[in-house]
Coordinates of C-alpha atoms and ligand atoms in Angstrom, one line a residue:
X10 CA 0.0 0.0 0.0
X11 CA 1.2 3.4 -0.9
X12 CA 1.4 6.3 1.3
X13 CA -1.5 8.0 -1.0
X14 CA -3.7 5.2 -0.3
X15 CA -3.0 4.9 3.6
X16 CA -4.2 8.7 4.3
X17 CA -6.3 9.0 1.2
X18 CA -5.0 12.3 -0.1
X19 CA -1.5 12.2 0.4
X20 CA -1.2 15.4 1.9
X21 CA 1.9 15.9 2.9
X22 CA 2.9 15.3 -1.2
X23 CA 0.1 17.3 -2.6
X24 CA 0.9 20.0 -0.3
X25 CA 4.8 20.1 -1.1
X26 CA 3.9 20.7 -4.7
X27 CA 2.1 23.5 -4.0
X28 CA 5.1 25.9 -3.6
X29 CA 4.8 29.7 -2.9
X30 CA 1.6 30.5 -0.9
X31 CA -1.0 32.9 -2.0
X32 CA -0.5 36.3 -1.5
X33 CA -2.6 38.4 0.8
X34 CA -4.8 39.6 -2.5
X35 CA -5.3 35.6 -3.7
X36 CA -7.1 34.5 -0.8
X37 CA -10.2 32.2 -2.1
X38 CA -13.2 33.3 -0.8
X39 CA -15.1 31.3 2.4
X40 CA -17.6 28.6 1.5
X41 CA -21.1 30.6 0.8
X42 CA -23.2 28.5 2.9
X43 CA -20.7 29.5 6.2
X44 CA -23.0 33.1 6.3
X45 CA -21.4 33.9 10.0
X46 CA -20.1 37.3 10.7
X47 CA -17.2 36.0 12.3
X48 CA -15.7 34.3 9.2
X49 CA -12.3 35.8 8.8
X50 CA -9.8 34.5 5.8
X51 CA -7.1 32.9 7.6
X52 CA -5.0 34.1 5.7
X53 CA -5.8 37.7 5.8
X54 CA -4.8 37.8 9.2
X55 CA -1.8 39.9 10.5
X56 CA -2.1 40.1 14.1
X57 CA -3.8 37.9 16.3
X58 CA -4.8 39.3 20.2
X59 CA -5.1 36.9 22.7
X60 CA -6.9 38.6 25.3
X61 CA -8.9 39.2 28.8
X62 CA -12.2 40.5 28.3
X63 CA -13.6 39.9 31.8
X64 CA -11.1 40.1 34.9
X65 CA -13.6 39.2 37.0
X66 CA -14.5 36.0 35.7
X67 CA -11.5 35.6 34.1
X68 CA -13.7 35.7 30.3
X69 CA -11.0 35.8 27.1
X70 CA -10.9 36.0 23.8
X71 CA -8.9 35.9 20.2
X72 CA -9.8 39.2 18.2
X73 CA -7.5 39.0 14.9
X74 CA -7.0 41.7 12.9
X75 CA -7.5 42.0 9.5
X76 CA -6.0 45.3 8.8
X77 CA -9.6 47.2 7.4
X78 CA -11.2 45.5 10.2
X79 CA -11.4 43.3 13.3
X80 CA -13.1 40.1 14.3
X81 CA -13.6 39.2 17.5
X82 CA -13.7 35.1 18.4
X83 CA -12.9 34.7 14.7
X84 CA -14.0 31.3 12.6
X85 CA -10.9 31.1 10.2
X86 CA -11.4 29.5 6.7
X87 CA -8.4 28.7 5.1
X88 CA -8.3 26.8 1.6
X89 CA -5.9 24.3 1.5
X90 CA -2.3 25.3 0.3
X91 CA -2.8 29.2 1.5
X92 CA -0.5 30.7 4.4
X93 CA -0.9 32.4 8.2
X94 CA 1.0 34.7 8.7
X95 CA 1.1 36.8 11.7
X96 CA 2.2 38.3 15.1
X97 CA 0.4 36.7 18.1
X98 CA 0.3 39.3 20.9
X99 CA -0.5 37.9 23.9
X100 CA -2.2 40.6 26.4
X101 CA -3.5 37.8 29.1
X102 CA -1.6 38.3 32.3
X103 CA -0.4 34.5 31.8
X104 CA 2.2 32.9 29.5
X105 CA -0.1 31.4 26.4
X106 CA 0.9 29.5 23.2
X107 CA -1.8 29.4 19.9
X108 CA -2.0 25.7 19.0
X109 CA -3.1 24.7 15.8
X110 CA -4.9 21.1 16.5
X111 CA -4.5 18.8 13.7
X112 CA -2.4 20.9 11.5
X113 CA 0.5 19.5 10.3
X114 CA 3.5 22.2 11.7
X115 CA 7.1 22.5 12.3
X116 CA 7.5 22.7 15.8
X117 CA 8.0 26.1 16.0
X118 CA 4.6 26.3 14.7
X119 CA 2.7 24.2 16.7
X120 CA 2.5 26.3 19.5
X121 CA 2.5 23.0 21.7
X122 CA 4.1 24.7 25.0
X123 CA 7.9 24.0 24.2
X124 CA 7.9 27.9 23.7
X125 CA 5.4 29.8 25.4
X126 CA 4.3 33.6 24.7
X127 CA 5.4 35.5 28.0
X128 CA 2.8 38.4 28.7
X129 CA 2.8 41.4 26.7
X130 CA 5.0 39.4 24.1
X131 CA 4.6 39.2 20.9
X132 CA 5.4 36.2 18.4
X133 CA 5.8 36.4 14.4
X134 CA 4.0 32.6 13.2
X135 CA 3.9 31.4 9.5
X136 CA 2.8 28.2 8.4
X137 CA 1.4 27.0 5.1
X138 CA -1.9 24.8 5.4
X139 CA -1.0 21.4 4.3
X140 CA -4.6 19.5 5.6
X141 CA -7.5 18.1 4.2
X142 CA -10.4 19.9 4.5
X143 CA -12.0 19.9 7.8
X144 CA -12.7 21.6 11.0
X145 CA -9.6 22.2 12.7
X146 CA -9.0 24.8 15.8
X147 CA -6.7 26.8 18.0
X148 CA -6.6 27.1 21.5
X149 CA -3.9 27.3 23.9
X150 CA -1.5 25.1 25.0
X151 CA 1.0 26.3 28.2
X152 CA 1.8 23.0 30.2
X153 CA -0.3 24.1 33.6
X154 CA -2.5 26.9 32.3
X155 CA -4.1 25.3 29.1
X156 CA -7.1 24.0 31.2
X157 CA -7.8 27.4 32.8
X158 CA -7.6 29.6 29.5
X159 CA -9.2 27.0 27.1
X160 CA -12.2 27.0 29.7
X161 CA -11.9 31.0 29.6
X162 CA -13.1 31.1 26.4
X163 CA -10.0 30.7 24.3
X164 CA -10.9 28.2 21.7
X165 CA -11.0 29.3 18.0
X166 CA -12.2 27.4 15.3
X167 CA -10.3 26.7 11.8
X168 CA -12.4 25.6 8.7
X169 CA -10.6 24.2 5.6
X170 CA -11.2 23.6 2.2
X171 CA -10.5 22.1 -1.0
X172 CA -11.8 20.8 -4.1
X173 CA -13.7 17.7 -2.5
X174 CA -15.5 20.2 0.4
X175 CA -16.7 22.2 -2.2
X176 CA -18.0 19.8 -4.4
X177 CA -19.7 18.4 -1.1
X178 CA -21.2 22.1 -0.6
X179 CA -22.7 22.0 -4.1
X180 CA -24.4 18.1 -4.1
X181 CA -25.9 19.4 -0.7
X182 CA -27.5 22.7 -2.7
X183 CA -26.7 24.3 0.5
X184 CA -28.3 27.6 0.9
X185 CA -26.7 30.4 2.2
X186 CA -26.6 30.0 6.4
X187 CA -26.6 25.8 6.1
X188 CA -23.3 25.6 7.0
X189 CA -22.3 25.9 11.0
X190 CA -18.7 25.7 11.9
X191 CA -20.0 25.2 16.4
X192 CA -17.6 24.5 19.3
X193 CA -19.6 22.9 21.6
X194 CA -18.0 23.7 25.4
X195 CA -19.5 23.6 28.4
X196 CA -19.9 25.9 31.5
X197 CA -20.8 26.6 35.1
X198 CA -23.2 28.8 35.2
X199 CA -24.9 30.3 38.2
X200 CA -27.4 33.2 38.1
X201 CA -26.9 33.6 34.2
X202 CA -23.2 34.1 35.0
X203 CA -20.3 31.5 34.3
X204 CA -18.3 30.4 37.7
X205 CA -14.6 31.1 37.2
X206 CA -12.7 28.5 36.2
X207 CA -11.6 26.6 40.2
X208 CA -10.7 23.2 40.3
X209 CA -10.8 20.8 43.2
X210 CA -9.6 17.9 43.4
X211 CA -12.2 16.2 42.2
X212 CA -12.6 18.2 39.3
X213 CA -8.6 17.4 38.6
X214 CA -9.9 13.7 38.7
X215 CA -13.2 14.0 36.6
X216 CA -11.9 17.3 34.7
X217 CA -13.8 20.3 35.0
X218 CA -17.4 19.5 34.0
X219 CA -20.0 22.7 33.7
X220 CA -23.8 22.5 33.9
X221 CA -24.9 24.5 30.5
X222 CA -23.5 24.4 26.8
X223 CA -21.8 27.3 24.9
X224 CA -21.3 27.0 21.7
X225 CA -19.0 29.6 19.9
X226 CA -19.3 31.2 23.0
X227 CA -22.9 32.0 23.2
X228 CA -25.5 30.1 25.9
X229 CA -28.8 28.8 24.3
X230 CA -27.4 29.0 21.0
X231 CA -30.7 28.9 18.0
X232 CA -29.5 29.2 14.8
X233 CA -32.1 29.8 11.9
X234 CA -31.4 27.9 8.6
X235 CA -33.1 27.4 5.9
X236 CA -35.4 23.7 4.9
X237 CA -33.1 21.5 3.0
X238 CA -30.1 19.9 4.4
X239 CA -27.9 21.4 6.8
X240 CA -24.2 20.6 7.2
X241 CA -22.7 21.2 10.7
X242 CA -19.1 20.8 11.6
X243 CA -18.7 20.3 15.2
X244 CA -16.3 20.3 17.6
X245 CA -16.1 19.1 21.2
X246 CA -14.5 22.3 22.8
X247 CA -15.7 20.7 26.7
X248 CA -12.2 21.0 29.2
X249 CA -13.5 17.2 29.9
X250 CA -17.1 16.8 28.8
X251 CA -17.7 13.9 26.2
X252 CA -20.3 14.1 24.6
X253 CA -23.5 11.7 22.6
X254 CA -24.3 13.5 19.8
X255 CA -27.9 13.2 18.7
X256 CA -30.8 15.5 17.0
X257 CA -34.5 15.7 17.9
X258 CA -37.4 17.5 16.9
X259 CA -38.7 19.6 18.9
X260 CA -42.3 18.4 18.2
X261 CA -41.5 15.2 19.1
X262 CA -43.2 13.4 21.6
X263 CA -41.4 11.9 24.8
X264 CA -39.5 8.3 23.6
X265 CA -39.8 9.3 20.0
X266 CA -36.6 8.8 17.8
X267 CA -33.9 10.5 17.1
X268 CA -33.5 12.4 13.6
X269 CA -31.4 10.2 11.5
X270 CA -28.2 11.9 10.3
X271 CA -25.2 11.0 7.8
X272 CA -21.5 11.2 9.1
X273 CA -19.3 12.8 6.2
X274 CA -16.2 13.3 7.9
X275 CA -13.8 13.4 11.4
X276 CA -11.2 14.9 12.9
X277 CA -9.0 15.2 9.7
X278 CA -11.8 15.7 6.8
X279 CA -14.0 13.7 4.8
X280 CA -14.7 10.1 4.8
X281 CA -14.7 8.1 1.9
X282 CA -18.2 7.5 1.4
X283 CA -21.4 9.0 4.0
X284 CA -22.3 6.6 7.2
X285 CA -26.0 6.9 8.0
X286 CA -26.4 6.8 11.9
X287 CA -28.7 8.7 14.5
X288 CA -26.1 9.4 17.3
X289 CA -21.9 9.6 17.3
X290 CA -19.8 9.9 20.6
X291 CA -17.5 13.2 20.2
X292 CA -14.9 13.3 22.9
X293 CA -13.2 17.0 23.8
X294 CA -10.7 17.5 20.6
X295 CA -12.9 15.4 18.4
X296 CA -15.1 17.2 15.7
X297 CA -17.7 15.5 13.4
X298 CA -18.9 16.9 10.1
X299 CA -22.6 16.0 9.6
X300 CA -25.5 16.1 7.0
X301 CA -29.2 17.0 8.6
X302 CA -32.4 16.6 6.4
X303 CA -34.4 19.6 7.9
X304 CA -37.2 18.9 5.2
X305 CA -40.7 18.9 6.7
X306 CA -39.3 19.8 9.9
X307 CA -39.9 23.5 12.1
X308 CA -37.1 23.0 15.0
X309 CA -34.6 20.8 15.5
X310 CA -32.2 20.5 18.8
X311 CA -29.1 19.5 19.4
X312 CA -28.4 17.2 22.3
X313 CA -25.7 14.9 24.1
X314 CA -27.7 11.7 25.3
X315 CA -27.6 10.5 28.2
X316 CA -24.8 7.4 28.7
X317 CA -22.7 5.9 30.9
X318 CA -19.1 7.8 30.7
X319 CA -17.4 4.8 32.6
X320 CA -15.5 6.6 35.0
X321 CA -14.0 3.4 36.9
X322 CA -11.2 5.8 38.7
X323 CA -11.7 6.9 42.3
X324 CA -9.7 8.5 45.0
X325 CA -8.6 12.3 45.3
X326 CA -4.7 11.8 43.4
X327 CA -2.5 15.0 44.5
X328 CA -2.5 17.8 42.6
X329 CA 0.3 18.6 40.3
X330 CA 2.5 21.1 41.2
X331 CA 3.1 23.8 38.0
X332 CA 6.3 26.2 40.0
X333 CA 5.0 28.7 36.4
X334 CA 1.8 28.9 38.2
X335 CA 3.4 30.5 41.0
X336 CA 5.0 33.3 39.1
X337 CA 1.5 34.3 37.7
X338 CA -2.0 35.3 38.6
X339 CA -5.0 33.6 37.4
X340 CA -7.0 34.7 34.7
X341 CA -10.2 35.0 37.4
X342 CA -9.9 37.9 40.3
X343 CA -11.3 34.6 42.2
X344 CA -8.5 32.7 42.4
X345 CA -7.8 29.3 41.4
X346 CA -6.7 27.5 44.9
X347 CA -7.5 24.5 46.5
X348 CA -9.7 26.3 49.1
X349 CA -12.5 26.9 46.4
X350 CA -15.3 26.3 47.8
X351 CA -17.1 23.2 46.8
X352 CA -19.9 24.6 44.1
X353 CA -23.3 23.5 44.5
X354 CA -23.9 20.0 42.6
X355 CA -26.1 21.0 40.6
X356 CA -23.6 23.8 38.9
X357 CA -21.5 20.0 37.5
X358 CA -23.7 18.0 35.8
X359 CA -22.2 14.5 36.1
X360 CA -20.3 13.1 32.6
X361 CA -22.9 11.2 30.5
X362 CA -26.0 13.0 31.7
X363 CA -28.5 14.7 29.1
X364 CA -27.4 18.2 27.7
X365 CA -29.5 20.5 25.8
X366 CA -26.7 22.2 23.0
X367 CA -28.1 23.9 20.5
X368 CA -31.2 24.8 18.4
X369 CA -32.1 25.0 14.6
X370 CA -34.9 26.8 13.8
X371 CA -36.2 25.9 10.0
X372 CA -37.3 29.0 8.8
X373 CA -40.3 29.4 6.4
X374 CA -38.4 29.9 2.8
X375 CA -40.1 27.7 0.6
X376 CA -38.8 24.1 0.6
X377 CA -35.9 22.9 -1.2
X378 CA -35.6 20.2 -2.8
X379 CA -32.7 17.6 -0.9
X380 CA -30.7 15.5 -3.5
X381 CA -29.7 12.9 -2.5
X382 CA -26.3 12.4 -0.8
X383 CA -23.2 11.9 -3.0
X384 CA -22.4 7.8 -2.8
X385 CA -18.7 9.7 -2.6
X386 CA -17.4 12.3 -0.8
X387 CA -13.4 11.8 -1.6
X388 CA -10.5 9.4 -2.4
X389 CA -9.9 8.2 1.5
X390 CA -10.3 4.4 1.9
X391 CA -12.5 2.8 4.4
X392 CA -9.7 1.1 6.0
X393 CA -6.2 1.3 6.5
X394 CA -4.2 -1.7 6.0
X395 CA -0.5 -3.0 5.2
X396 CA 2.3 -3.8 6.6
X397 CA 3.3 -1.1 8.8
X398 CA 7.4 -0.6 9.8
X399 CA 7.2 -0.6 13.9
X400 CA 4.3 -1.4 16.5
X401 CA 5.0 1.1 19.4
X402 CA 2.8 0.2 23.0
X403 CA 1.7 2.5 25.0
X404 CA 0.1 2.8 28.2
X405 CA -2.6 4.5 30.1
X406 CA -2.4 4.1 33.9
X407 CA -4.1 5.8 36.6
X408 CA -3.0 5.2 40.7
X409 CA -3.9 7.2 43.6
X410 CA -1.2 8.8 44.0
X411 CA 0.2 10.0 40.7
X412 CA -3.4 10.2 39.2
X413 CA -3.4 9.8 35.3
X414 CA -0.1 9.1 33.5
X415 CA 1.3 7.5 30.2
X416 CA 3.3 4.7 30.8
X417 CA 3.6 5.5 34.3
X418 CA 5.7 8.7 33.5
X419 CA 4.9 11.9 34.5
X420 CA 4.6 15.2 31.3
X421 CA 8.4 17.0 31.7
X422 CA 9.0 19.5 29.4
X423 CA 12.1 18.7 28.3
X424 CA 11.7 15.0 28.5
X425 CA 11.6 13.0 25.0
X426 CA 9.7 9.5 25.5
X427 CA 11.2 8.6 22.6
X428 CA 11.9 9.2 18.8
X429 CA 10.5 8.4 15.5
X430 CA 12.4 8.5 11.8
X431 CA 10.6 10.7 9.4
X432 CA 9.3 8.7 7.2
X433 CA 8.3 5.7 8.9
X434 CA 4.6 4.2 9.6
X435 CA 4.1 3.0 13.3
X436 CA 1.7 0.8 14.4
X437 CA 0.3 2.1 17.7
X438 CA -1.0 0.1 20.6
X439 CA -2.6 1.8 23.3
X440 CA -4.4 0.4 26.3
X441 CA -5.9 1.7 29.0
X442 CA -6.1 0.7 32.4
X443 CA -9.4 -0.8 33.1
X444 CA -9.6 1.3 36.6
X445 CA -9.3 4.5 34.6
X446 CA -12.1 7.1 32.7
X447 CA -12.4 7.5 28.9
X448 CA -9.4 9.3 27.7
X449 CA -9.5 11.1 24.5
X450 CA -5.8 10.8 23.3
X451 CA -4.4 13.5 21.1
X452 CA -1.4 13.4 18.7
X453 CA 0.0 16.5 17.2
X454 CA 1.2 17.0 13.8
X455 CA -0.3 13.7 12.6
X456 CA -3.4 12.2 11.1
X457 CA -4.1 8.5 12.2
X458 CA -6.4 5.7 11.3
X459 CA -7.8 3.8 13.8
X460 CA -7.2 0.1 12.7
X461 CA -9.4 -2.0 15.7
X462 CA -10.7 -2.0 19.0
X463 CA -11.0 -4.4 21.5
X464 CA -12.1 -4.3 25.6
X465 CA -14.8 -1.7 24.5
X466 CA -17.5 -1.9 27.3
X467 CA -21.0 -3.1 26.4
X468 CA -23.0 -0.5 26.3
X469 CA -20.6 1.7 23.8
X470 CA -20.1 -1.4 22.0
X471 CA -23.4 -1.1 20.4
X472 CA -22.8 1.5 18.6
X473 CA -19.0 0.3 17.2
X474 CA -21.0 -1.3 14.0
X475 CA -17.7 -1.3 11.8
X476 CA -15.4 -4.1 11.5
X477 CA -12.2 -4.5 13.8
X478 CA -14.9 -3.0 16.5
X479 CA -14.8 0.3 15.3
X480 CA -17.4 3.2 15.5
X481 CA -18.8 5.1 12.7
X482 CA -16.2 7.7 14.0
X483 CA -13.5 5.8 13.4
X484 CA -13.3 5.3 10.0
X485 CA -11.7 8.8 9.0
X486 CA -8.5 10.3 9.4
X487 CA -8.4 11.4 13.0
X488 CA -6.0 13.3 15.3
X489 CA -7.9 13.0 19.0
X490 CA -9.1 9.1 19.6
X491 CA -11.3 8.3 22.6
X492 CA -10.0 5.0 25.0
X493 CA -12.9 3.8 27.3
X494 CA -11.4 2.1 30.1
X495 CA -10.3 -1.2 29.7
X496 CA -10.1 -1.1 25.8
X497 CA -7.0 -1.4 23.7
X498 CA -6.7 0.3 20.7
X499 CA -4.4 0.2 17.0
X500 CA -3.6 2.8 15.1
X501 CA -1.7 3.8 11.9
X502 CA 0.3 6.7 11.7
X503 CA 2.4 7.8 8.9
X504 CA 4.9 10.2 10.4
X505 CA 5.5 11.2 6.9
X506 CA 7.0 15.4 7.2
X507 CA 6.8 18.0 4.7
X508 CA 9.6 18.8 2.5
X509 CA 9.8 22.4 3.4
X510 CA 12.5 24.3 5.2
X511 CA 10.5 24.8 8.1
X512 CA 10.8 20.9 8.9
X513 CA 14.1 20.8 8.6
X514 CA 16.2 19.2 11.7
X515 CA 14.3 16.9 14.3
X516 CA 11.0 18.2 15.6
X517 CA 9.1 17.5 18.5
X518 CA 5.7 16.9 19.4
X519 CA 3.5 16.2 22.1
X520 CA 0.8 13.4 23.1
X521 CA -1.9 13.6 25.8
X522 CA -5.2 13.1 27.1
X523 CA -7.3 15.8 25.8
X524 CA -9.4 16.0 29.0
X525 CA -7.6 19.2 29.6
X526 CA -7.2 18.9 33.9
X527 CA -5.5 15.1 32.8
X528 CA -3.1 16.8 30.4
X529 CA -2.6 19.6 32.7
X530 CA -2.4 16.4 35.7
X531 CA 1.0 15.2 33.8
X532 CA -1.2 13.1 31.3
X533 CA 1.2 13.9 28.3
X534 CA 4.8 12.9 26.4
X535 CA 6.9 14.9 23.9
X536 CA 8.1 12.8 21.1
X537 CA 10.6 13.4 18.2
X538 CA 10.7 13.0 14.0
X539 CA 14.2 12.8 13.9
Ligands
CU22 CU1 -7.7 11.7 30.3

């Protein structure tokens, strides 16, 4: 099997022929169905502000600049081959780093935390976008304070294109407005107002679960679209919430199903072919990109079903010491200490319990008609075979007194687990404890397919209807894979680099549970491309 045929497009290839990037005059224009006043061209971006809106509650946001004007929470759409290129200024009173999740960068791109933004610095960033289309985003990733300023509102979303997502756009006939790019996070919010972010040390075991949904910031988010089909890319943007993605109508009555959907794409862009299903588990880091028939319908709502999350791990671990936490204040006037009083129960809803996230109204253009899906939505294979150069194991442990860890091995900065050779395609084994919590398990730089499954626990295991034991999910590229406790997982990964200068010389990358109080816990290891 060729490289092409393992990821589908070959990006890392397609992209190297692509050469110069565009100028700032040749940027393509965003998809016409993403009607959102936030949509900013990536790459007519020259400074990015990552700042605090709300020292109180410690509220923050991205506002990039795009020299005639200014966008606040920006959704970036980049098509595929076109540049960044701008100076981050960071204005929080914390160190910060703009991460780029599941784009393939140089290290010095990533933003991963090897190199964080002091306050009041300022950072020049360039990178060409090598990716399929997809949802991608950005948040930030400074080993101890990622939890607290991802949970402050600092999570931007990145949508990219190419020739297959616009061909997608057209079969749909989506109109204008059909298209939502949503990151789906979730709050505490008492009074109308969210809690600042103040972990105890429960919340360091669970992660930091909130009681409402924002998405792209906003609570009770309606949307109004037009009848037809809809296309939603989402992304889990929860500190620790997973999430069961399903759709009713509002008119339904109680035990009435679900509103069939069709999976077109994961993490890393489209699949080969759309999955009809009527539910999909999205983990934090994860994004779906779905198809809704609205047709005949007047309100549809978003929801994360009720399920058992599986959290087997108990006992109160210590809290990781961060000594950069000491040098800084939090992002809240409240601070973040272990003192914080216990909030009322009822401001956490418990992992797995029912969620209201969104609403669609349909408005009342006439109808239009819905052709039917394409049987093909691009070149990516339904499963990723052949021989593969090295199996790598790895380990997910959890114990009382070092809480979660890989491979028993607390995060150090300047600690490489180990290294790869550019080039080469692992296999990866990963199991996870079976006294442990679902752990969504994020790899920079690189796309993965998830080969099999095995250990999954029952009542998930309904829903893996693939072969190998794999969900609907798992049959894209991906970049963030949930393990439920107990399960082991395979992957393939191609650590296949770009040719550019900017690759040049070993670079290192991170892995870690995307439960952001776990990877803050120690939950993560760097890793070289040598
Ligand atoms: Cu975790």
């Amino acid at each position: 099997m060729n490289r092409r045929r393992f990821l589908g497009a070959g990006f890392a290839s397609a992209a190297a022929a692509c050469g110069v990037g565009p100028t700032r005059s040749a940027v393509a224009p965003p998809p016409a169905a993403l009607a959102d006043d936030r949509v900013a061209p990536l790459a007519a971006v020259s400074r990015l502000v990552v700042e605090r809106q709300d020292p109180l509650a410690g509220r923050c946001r991205y506002v990039a600049d795009l020299g005639p004007r200014k966008v606040a929470q920006p959704i970036f759409v980049a098509r595929r081959g076109e540049s960044f290129d701008a100076v981050i200024e960071n204005a929080l009173p914390q160190p910060t780093t703009v991460h780029f999740h599941g784009l393939t960068l140089a290290e010095a791109q990533d933003g991963a935390g090897f190199d964080p933004i002091a306050p009041g610095a300022r950072k020049r960033v360039r990178f060409e976008v090598k990716n399929r289309s997809g949802l991608y985003w950005f948040h930030p990733h400074p080993h101890g304070f990622t939890a607290e300023q991802v949970y402050g509102g600092l999570a931007g979303l990145l949508v990219v294109t190419d020739d297959d997502d616009e061909a997608l756009d057209a079969a749909l006939g989506l109109a204008p407005g059909n298209r939502l790019a949503l990151a789906v996070a979730d709050a505490r919010v008492v009074g109308g107002a969210i809690r600042p972010y103040a972990p105890t040390a429960e919340d360091c075991l669970t992660g930091w679960l909130g009681n409402r949904a924002l998405v792209n910031g906003e609570l009770d988010a309606e949307r109004v679209v037009a009848p037809g089909w809809a296309r939603l890319q989402i992304l889990n943007a929860c500190n620790a919430r997973g999430l069961l993605l399903g759709f009713r109508d509002t008119a339904a009555r109680e035990g009435e199903q679900l509103i069939p959907f069709s999976l077109l794409g994961t993490d890393g862009g489209l699949l080969g072919a759309p999955r009809e299903i009527d539910r999909a588990f999205l983990y934090t880091g994860e994004r779906v990109d779905v198809a809704i028939n609205l047709a005949g319908r007047r309100a549809v709502v978003a929801v994360s079903l009720e399920f058992d999350a599986r959290h087997q791990a108990h006992g109160m671990p210590p809290r990781h010491h961060h000594p950069a936490r000491d040098r800084y204040p939090a992002l809240a006037a409240e601070a973040v200490c272990e003192s914080a009083v216990r909030s009322d129960p009822g401001d956490r809803l418990p992992d797995g319990a029912e969620l209201s996230l969104f609403t669609l109204h349909v408005g009342a253009a006439p109808a239009r008609a819905t052709p039917p899906l394409p049987s093909r939505l691009s070149g990516l294979p339904d499963a990723a075979t052949g021989p593969q150069d090295a199996m790598r194991r790895l380990r997910l442990d959890f114990d009382e007194r070092t809480g979660f860890l890989i491979d028993q091995t607390p995060y150090r900065l300047d600690e490489t687990a180990f290294s790869v050779r550019r080039g080469t395609r692992e296999t990866w084994e990963i199991r996870n404890s079976p006294i442990s919590m679902p752990h969504p398990m994020h790899l920079h730089g690189f796309g993965f397919r998830v080969l099999r499954r095995q250990g999954t626990y029952g009542a998930a295991r309904r829903f893996a209807t693939e072969s190998g034991g794999r969900f609907p999910t798992d049959l894209g590229v991906k970049d963030t894979v949930l393990l439920w406790p107990n399960e082991t997982i395979w992957l393939a990964v191609d650590f296949a680099l770009p040719e550019d200068a900017a690759f040049r010389g070993a670079q290192r990358y991170m892995f870690h549970c995307h439960n952001l109080e776990h990877e803050d816990g120690m939950m993560m290891r760097n890793f070289a491309v040598v």
